[in-house]
Amino acid sequence: EVLRVFEGEPHTVLYEFYPETKEELAVLPGNIVFVLQKGADNWASVVFNEKRGLVPYNFLVPLDVVTMTSKPMQIEPLNENDDIPAPPRRAPPSRPVGTEGLKTVNAETNNIRDFSGCIVKV
């Protein structure tokens, strides 16, 4: 319903387009533009983000507004035949032991590195 209040026909952008002139408009795949007019030269006059410009019409595909209506999500009950994997059988790994006092010495420089503040995530 929101798309119906805009001027023009909604189209989805298929390909990225970089403008080469000031009349052309930059768009990205997935953007929704509103085609105001399609020229015989295969350029479309569109509106996107409150800007008007030209985009190649073959970069666009008409958007079916009917399929965009929001419907409540329906959750289907699971059947016994559905392929649901069994839960893991092994016990989860234990938590790591604290790193208090963990230090290493570099043999070449005799520098001591303190790792007590390090956390390693796997």
XYZ file of C-alpha atoms in Angstrom, residues 9-49 51-62:
53
model
C 5.536 2.252 -11.529
C 7.791 0.453 -9.022
C 10.734 -1.464 -10.481
C 13.606 -3.352 -8.865
C 17.146 -2.576 -9.985
C 19.021 -5.655 -11.256
C 22.491 -4.210 -11.880
C 24.678 -1.476 -10.470
C 24.646 1.665 -12.605
C 27.133 4.527 -12.395
C 26.029 7.769 -14.017
C 28.182 9.279 -16.744
C 26.193 12.501 -17.129
C 24.382 14.778 -14.710
C 21.004 13.562 -16.050
C 21.706 9.942 -15.087
C 21.075 8.487 -11.634
C 23.244 6.065 -9.628
C 21.417 2.928 -8.466
C 22.406 -0.379 -6.884
C 20.981 -3.901 -7.238
C 17.911 -4.338 -5.050
C 16.981 -0.641 -5.029
C 13.338 0.110 -5.774
C 12.871 2.923 -8.270
C 9.692 4.394 -9.702
C 9.606 4.616 -13.490
C 7.935 7.810 -14.616
C 8.499 7.311 -18.327
C 10.249 4.811 -20.592
C 11.856 6.351 -23.639
C 12.146 4.783 -27.077
C 15.934 4.792 -26.583
C 15.594 2.221 -23.722
C 16.308 4.812 -21.016
C 13.826 5.232 -18.185
C 13.122 8.412 -16.281
C 12.960 7.288 -12.644
C 12.596 8.596 -9.104
C 14.873 7.201 -6.391
C 15.557 8.737 -2.954
C 15.937 12.343 -6.996
C 14.958 12.128 -10.640
C 17.250 10.793 -13.304
C 17.800 8.401 -16.167
C 18.602 4.698 -15.799
C 18.883 2.048 -18.544
C 15.508 0.306 -18.658
C 17.108 -3.103 -19.215
C 18.668 -2.727 -15.726
C 15.146 -2.766 -14.236
C 12.436 -5.349 -13.717
C 8.823 -4.456 -12.849
